[in-house]
Tab-separated table of C-alpha atoms and ligand atoms in Angstrom:
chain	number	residue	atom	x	y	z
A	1	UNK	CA	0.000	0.000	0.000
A	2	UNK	CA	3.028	2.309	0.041
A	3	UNK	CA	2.302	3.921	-3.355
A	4	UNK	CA	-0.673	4.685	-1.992
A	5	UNK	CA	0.284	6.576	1.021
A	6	UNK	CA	1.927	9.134	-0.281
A	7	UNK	CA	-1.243	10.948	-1.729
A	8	UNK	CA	-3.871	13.383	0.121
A	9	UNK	CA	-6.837	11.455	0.913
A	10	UNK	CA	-9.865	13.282	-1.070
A	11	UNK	CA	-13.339	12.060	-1.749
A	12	UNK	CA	-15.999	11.823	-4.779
A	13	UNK	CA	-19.006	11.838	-5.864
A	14	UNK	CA	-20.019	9.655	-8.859
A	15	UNK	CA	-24.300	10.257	-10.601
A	16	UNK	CA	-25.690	9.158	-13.386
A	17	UNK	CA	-28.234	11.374	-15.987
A	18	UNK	CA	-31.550	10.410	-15.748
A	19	UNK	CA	-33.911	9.854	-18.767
A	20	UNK	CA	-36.849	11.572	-17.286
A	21	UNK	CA	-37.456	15.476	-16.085
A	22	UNK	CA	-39.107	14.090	-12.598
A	23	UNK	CA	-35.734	12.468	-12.425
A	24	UNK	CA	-33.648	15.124	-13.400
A	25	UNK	CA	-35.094	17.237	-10.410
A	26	UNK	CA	-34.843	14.629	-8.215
A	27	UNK	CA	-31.220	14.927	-9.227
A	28	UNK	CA	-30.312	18.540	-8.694
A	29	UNK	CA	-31.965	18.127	-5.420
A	30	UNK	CA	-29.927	15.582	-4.710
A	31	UNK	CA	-26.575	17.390	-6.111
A	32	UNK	CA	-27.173	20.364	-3.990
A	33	UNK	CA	-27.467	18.486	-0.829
A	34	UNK	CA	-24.397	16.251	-1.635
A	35	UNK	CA	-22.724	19.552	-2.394
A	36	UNK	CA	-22.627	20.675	1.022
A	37	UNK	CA	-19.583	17.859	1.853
A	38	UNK	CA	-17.412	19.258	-0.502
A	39	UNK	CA	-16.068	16.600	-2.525
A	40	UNK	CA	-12.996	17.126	-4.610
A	41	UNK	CA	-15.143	16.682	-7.796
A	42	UNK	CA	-18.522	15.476	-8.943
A	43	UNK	CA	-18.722	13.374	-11.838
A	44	UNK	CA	-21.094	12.133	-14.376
A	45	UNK	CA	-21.283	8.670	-16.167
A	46	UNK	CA	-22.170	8.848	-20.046
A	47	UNK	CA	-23.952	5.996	-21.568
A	48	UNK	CA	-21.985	4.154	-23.866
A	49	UNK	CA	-22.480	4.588	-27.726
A	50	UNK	CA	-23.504	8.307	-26.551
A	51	UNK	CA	-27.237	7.514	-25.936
A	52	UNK	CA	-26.742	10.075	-22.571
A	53	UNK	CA	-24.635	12.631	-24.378
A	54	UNK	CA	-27.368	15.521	-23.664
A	55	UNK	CA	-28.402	14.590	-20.270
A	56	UNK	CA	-24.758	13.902	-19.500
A	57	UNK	CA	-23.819	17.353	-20.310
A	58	UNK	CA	-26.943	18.956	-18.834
A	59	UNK	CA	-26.604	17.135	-15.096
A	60	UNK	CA	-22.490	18.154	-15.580
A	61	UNK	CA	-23.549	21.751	-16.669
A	62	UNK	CA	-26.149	22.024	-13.401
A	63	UNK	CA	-22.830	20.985	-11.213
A	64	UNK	CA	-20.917	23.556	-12.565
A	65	UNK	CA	-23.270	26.977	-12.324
A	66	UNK	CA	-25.227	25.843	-9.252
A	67	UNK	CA	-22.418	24.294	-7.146
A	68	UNK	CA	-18.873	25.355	-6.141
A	69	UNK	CA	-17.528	21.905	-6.849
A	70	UNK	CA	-15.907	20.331	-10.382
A	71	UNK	CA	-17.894	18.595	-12.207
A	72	UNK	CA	-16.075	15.319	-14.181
A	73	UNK	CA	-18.005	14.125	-17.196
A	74	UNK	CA	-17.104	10.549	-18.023
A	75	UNK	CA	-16.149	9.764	-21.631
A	76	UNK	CA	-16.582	6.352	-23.415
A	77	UNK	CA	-15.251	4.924	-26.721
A	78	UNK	CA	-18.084	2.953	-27.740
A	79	UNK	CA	-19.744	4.546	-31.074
A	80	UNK	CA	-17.293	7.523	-30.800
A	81	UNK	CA	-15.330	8.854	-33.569
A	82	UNK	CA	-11.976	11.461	-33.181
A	83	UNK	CA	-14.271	13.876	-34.361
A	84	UNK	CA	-17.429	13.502	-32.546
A	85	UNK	CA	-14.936	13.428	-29.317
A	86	UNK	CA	-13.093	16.417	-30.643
A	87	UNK	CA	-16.120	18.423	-30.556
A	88	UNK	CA	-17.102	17.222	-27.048
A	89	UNK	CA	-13.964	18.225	-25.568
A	90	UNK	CA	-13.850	21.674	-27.094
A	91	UNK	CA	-17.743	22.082	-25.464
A	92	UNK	CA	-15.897	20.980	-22.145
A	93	UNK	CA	-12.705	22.337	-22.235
A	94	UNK	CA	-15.574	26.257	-22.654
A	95	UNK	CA	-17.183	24.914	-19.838
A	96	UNK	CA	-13.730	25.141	-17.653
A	97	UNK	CA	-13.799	21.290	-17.029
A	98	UNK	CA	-10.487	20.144	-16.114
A	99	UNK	CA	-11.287	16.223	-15.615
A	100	UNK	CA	-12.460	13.504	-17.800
A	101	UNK	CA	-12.771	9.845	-16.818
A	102	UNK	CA	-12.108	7.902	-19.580
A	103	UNK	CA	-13.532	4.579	-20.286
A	104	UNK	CA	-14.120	1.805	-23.227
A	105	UNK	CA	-17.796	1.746	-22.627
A	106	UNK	CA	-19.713	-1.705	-23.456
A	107	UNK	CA	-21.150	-2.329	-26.684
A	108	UNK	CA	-25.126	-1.625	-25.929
A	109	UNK	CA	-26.883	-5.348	-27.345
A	110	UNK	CA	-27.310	-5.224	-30.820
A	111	UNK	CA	-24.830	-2.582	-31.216
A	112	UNK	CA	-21.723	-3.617	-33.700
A	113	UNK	CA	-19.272	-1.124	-34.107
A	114	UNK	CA	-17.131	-0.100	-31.272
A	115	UNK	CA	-16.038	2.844	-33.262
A	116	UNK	CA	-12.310	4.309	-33.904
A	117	UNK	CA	-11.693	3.979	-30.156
A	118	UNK	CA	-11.060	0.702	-29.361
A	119	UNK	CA	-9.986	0.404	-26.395
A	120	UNK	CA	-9.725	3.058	-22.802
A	121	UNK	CA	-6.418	3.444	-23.601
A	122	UNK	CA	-6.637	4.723	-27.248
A	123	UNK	CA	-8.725	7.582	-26.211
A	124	UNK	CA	-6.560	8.862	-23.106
A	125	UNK	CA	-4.073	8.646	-25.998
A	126	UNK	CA	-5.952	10.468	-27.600
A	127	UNK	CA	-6.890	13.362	-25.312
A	128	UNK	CA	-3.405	13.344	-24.229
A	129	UNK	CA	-2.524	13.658	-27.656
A	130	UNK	CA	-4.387	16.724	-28.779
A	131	UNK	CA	-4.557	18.398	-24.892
A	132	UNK	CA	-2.156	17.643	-23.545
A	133	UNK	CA	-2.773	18.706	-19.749
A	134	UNK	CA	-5.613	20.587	-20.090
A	135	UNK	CA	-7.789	16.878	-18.544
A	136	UNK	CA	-7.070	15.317	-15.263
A	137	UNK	CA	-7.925	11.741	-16.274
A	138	UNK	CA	-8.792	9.369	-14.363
A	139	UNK	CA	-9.680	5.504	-15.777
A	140	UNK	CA	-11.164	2.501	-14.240
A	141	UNK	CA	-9.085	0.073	-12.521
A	142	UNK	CA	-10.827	-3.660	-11.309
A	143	UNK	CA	-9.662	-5.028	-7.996
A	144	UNK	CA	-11.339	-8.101	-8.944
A	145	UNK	CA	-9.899	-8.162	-12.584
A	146	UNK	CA	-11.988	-7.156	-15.466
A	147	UNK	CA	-14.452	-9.727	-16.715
A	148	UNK	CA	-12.996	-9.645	-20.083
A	149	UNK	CA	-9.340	-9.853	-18.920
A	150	UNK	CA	-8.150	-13.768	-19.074
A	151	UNK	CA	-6.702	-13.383	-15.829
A	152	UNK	CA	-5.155	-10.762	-13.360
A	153	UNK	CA	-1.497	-10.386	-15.181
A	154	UNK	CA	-3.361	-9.566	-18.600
A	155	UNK	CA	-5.452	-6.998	-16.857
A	156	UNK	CA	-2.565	-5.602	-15.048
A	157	UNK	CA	-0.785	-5.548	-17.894
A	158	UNK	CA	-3.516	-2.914	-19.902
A	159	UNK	CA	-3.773	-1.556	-16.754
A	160	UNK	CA	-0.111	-0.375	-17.027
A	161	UNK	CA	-0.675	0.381	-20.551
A	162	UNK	CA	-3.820	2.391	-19.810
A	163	UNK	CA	-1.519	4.534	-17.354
A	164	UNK	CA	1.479	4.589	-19.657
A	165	UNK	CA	-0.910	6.580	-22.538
A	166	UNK	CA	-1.154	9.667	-19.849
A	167	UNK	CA	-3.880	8.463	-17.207
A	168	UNK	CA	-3.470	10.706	-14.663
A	169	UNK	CA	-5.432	8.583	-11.606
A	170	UNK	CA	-7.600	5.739	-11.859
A	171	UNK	CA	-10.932	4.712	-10.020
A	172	UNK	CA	-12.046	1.256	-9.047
A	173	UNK	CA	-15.156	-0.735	-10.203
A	174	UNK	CA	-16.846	-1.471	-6.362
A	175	UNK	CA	-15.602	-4.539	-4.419
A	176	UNK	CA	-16.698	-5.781	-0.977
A	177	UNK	CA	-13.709	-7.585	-0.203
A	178	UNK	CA	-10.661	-5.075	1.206
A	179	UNK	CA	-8.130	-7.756	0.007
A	180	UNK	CA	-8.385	-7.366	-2.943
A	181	UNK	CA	-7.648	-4.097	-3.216
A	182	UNK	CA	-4.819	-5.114	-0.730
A	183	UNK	CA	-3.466	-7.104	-3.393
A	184	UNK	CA	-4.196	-5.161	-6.835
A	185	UNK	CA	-2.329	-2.400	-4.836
A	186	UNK	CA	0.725	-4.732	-4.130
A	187	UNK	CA	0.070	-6.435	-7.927
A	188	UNK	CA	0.810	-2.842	-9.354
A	189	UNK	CA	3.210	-1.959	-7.496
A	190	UNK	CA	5.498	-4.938	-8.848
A	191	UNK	CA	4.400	-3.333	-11.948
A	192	UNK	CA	6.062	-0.100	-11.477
A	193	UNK	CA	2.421	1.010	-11.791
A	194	UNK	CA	2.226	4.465	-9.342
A	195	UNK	CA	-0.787	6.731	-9.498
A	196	UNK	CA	-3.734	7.543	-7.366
A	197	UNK	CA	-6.047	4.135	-7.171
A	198	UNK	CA	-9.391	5.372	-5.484
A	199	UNK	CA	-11.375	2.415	-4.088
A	200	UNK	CA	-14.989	2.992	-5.500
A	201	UNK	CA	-17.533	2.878	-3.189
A	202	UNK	CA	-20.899	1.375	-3.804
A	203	UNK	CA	-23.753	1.857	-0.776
A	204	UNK	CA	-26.086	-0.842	-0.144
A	205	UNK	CA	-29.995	-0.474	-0.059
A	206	UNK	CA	-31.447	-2.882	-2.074
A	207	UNK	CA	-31.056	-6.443	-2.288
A	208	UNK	CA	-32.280	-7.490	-6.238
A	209	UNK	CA	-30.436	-4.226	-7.927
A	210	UNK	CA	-26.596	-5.027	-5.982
A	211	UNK	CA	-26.708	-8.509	-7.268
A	212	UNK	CA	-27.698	-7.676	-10.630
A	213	UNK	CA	-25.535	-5.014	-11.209
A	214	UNK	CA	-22.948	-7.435	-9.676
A	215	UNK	CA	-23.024	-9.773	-12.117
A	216	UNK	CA	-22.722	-7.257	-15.175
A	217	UNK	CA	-20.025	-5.814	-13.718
A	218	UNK	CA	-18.036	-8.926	-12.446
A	219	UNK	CA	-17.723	-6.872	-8.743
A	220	UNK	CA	-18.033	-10.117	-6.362
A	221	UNK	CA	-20.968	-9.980	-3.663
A	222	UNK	CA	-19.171	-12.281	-0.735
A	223	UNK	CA	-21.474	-14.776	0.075
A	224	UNK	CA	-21.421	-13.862	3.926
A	225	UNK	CA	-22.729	-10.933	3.153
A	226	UNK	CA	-25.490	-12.119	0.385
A	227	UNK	CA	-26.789	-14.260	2.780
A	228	UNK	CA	-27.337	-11.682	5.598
A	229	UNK	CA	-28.472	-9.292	2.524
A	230	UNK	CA	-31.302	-12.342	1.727
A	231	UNK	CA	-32.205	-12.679	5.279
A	232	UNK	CA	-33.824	-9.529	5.340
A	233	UNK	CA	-36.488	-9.791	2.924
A	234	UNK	CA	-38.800	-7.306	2.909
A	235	UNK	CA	-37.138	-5.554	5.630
A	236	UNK	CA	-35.933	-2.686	3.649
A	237	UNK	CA	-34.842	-0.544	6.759
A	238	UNK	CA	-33.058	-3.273	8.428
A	239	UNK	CA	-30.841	-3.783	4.826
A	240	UNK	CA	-30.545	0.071	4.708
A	241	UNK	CA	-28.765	0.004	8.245
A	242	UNK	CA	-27.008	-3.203	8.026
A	243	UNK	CA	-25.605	-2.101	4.726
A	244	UNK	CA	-24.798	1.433	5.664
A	245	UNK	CA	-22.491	0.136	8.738
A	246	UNK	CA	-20.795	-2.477	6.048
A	247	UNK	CA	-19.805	0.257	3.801
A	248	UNK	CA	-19.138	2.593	6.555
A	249	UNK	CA	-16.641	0.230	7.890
A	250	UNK	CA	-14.995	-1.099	4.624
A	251	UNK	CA	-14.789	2.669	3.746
A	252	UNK	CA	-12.946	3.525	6.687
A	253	UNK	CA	-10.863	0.457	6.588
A	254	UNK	CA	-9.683	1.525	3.190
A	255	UNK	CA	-8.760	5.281	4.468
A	256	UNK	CA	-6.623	3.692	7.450
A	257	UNK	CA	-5.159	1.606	5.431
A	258	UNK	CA	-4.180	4.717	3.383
A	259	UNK	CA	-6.139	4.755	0.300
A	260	UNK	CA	-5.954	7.697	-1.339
A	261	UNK	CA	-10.150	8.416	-0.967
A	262	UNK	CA	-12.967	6.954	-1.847
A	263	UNK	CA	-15.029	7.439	-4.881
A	264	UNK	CA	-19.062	6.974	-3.588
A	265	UNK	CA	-21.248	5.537	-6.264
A	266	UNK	CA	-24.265	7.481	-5.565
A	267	UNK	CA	-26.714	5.594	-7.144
A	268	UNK	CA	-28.379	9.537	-7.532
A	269	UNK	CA	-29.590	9.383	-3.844
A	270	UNK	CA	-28.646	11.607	-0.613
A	271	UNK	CA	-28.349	8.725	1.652
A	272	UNK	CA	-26.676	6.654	2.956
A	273	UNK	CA	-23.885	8.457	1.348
A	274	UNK	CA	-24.193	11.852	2.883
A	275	UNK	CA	-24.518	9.874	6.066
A	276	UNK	CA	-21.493	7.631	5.558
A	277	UNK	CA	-19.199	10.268	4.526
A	278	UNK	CA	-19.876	12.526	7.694
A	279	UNK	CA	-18.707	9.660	9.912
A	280	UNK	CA	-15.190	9.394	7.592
A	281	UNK	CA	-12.028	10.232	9.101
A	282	UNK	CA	-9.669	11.452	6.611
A	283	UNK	CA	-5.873	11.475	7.581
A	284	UNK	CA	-5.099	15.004	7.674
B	1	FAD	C1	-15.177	4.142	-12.202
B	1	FAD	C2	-15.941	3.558	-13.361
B	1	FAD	C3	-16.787	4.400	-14.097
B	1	FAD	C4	-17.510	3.892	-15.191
B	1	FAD	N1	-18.313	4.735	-15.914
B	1	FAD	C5	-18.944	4.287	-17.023
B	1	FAD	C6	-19.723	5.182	-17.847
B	1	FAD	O1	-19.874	6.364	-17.551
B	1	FAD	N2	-20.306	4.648	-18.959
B	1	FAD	C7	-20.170	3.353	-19.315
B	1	FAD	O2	-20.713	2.954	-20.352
B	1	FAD	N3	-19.423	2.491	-18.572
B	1	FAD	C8	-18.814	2.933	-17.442
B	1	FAD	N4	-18.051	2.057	-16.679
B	1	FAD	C9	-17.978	0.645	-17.056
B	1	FAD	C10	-16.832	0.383	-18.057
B	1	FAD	O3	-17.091	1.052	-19.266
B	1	FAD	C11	-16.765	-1.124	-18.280
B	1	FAD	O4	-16.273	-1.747	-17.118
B	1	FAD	C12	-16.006	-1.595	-19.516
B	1	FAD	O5	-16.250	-2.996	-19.689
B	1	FAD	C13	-14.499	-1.421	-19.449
B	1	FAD	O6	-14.142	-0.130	-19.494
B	1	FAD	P1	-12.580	0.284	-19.278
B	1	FAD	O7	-12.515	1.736	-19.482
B	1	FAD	O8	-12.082	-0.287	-18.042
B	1	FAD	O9	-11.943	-0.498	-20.540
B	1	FAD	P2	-10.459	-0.885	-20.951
B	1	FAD	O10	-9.445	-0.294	-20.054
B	1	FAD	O11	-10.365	-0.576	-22.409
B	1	FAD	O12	-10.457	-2.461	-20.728
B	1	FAD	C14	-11.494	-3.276	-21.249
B	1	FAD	C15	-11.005	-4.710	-21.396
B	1	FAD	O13	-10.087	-4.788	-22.472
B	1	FAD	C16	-8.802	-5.254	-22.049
B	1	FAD	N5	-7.820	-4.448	-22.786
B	1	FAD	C17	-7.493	-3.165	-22.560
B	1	FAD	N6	-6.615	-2.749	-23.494
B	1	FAD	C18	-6.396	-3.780	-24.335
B	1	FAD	C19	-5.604	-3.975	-25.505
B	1	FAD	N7	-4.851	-2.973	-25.984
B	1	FAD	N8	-5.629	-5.172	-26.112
B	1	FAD	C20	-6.394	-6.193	-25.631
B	1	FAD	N9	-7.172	-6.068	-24.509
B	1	FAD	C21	-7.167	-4.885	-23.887
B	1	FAD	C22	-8.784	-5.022	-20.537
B	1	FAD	O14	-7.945	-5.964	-19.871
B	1	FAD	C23	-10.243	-5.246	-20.179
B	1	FAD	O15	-10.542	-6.603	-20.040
B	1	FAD	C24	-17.360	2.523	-15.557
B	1	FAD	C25	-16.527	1.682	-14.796
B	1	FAD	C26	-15.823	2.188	-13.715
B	1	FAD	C27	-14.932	1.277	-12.919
């Protein structure tokens, strides 16, 4: 965890656009109250092939004139052309963003071409390429090794590669399990891998949507904790609480251990997040 140590320990703030205008309100509701922690930076995920492009630069715009933090659109190759990614970072760079977090995407079903970008690491090529520094970016990292990755020294290995085109700092997909950040740590670090690697942070509240979004995303649910998850049935408040002082602790753990943050998947709701972060202690 040594390469990790050295950094300031900061925390963010991850939403996602919604499709509807109820939702949208519900969102800047739930921006402004988020707001008042302060979080390093705000950011915004972007549906891959482009199919959030507007909301995604609406809900980033709303962060930006109604809130005094930074607002980080995400980015994603899938369906995007040098052009089409051109002309969203010159609407970005007028906005005064200054960080992008740049992903591959996945190919929506039905969907066939990836576009020119095939891969994360050809487009923080190419932003480093043709802006240099005006972007912080930050990339995904997986703990738990990608899905698609054969096994952990392939992923590591585009990892590295990812960081080598000019990532700047990376974020991690959510995992449950502190050892394996332990380890992907300690794996990069025989790497000569060394940047910012900002556990990502996903609250618990309900049951059916964790373990489905779970298994898309390849983050393991331990089966300890599915079990006591499953016990609760329709016991929504118990689940909330039980899951709140899970996170709560695995946060923490992470921060003692000297992560540099934590990066809180919102899931575009106040709590438990607001709630969690309060009881934080940040090395100072
Ligand atoms: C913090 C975070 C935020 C996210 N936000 C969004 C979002 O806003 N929108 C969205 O659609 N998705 C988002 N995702 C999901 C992400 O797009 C998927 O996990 C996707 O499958 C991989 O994206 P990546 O950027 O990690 O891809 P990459 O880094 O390109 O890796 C994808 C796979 O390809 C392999 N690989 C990489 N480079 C090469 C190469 N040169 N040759 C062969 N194999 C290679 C990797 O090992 C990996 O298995 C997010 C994920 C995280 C962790």
């Amino acid at each position: 965890m040594k390469s990790q140590q050295q950094y300031p320990q900061k925390f963010s703030l991850e939403f996602f656009p919604p499709r509807t205008e109820p939702g949208m309100d519900k969102l800047k509701n739930v921006i402004t109250e988020l707001a008042t922690l302060n979080p390093q930076y705000m950011s915004v995920t972007y549906g891959a092939g482009g199919t959030t492009q507007e909301k995604t630069l609406e809900t980033v715009r709303y962060i930006q004139e109604n809130t005094n933090n930074e607002a980080a659109p995400h980015l994603t190759c899938i369906g995007a052309s040098e052009q089409s990614v051109t002309e969203l970072l010159d609407t970005y760079e007028a906005m005064g963003i200054k960080r992008i977090v740049a992903l591959r995407g996945d190919l929506p079903s039905g969907m066939m071409d990836p576009g020119e970008f095939k891969y994360a690491s050809d487009l923080v090529k190419f932003i480093k390429d043709t802006r240099g520094d005006t972007f912080h970016l930050e990339v995904a990292a997986y703990p738990e090794t990608h899905p698609q990755a054969r096994n952990c020294d392939i992923g590591i290995k585009w990892f590295k590669n990812k960081v080598e085109q000019g990532a700047d700092s990376a974020i991690t997909q959510y995992f449950f399990n502190f050892d394996s950040y332990r380890y992907f740590i300690d794996n990069c670090e025989r790497n000569g891998i060394d940047l910012p690697i900002i556990p990502g942070i996903m609250p618990i509240t309900n049951y059916e949507n964790l373990i489905r979004f779970s298994e898309g995303c390849g983050a393991e649910v331990p089966r300890w904790l599915k079990c006591r998850l499953e016990s609760y049935e329709d016991d929504t408040e118990s689940l909330k609480a039980f899951g709140k002082e899970v996170v709560q602790e695995l946060s923490q753990k992470l921060l003692d251990a000297g992560a540099p943050g934590v990066h809180f998947y919102s899931m575009n709701s106040v709590e438990p997040t607001l709630d969690i972060v309060k009881n934080l202690t940040f090395k100072s």
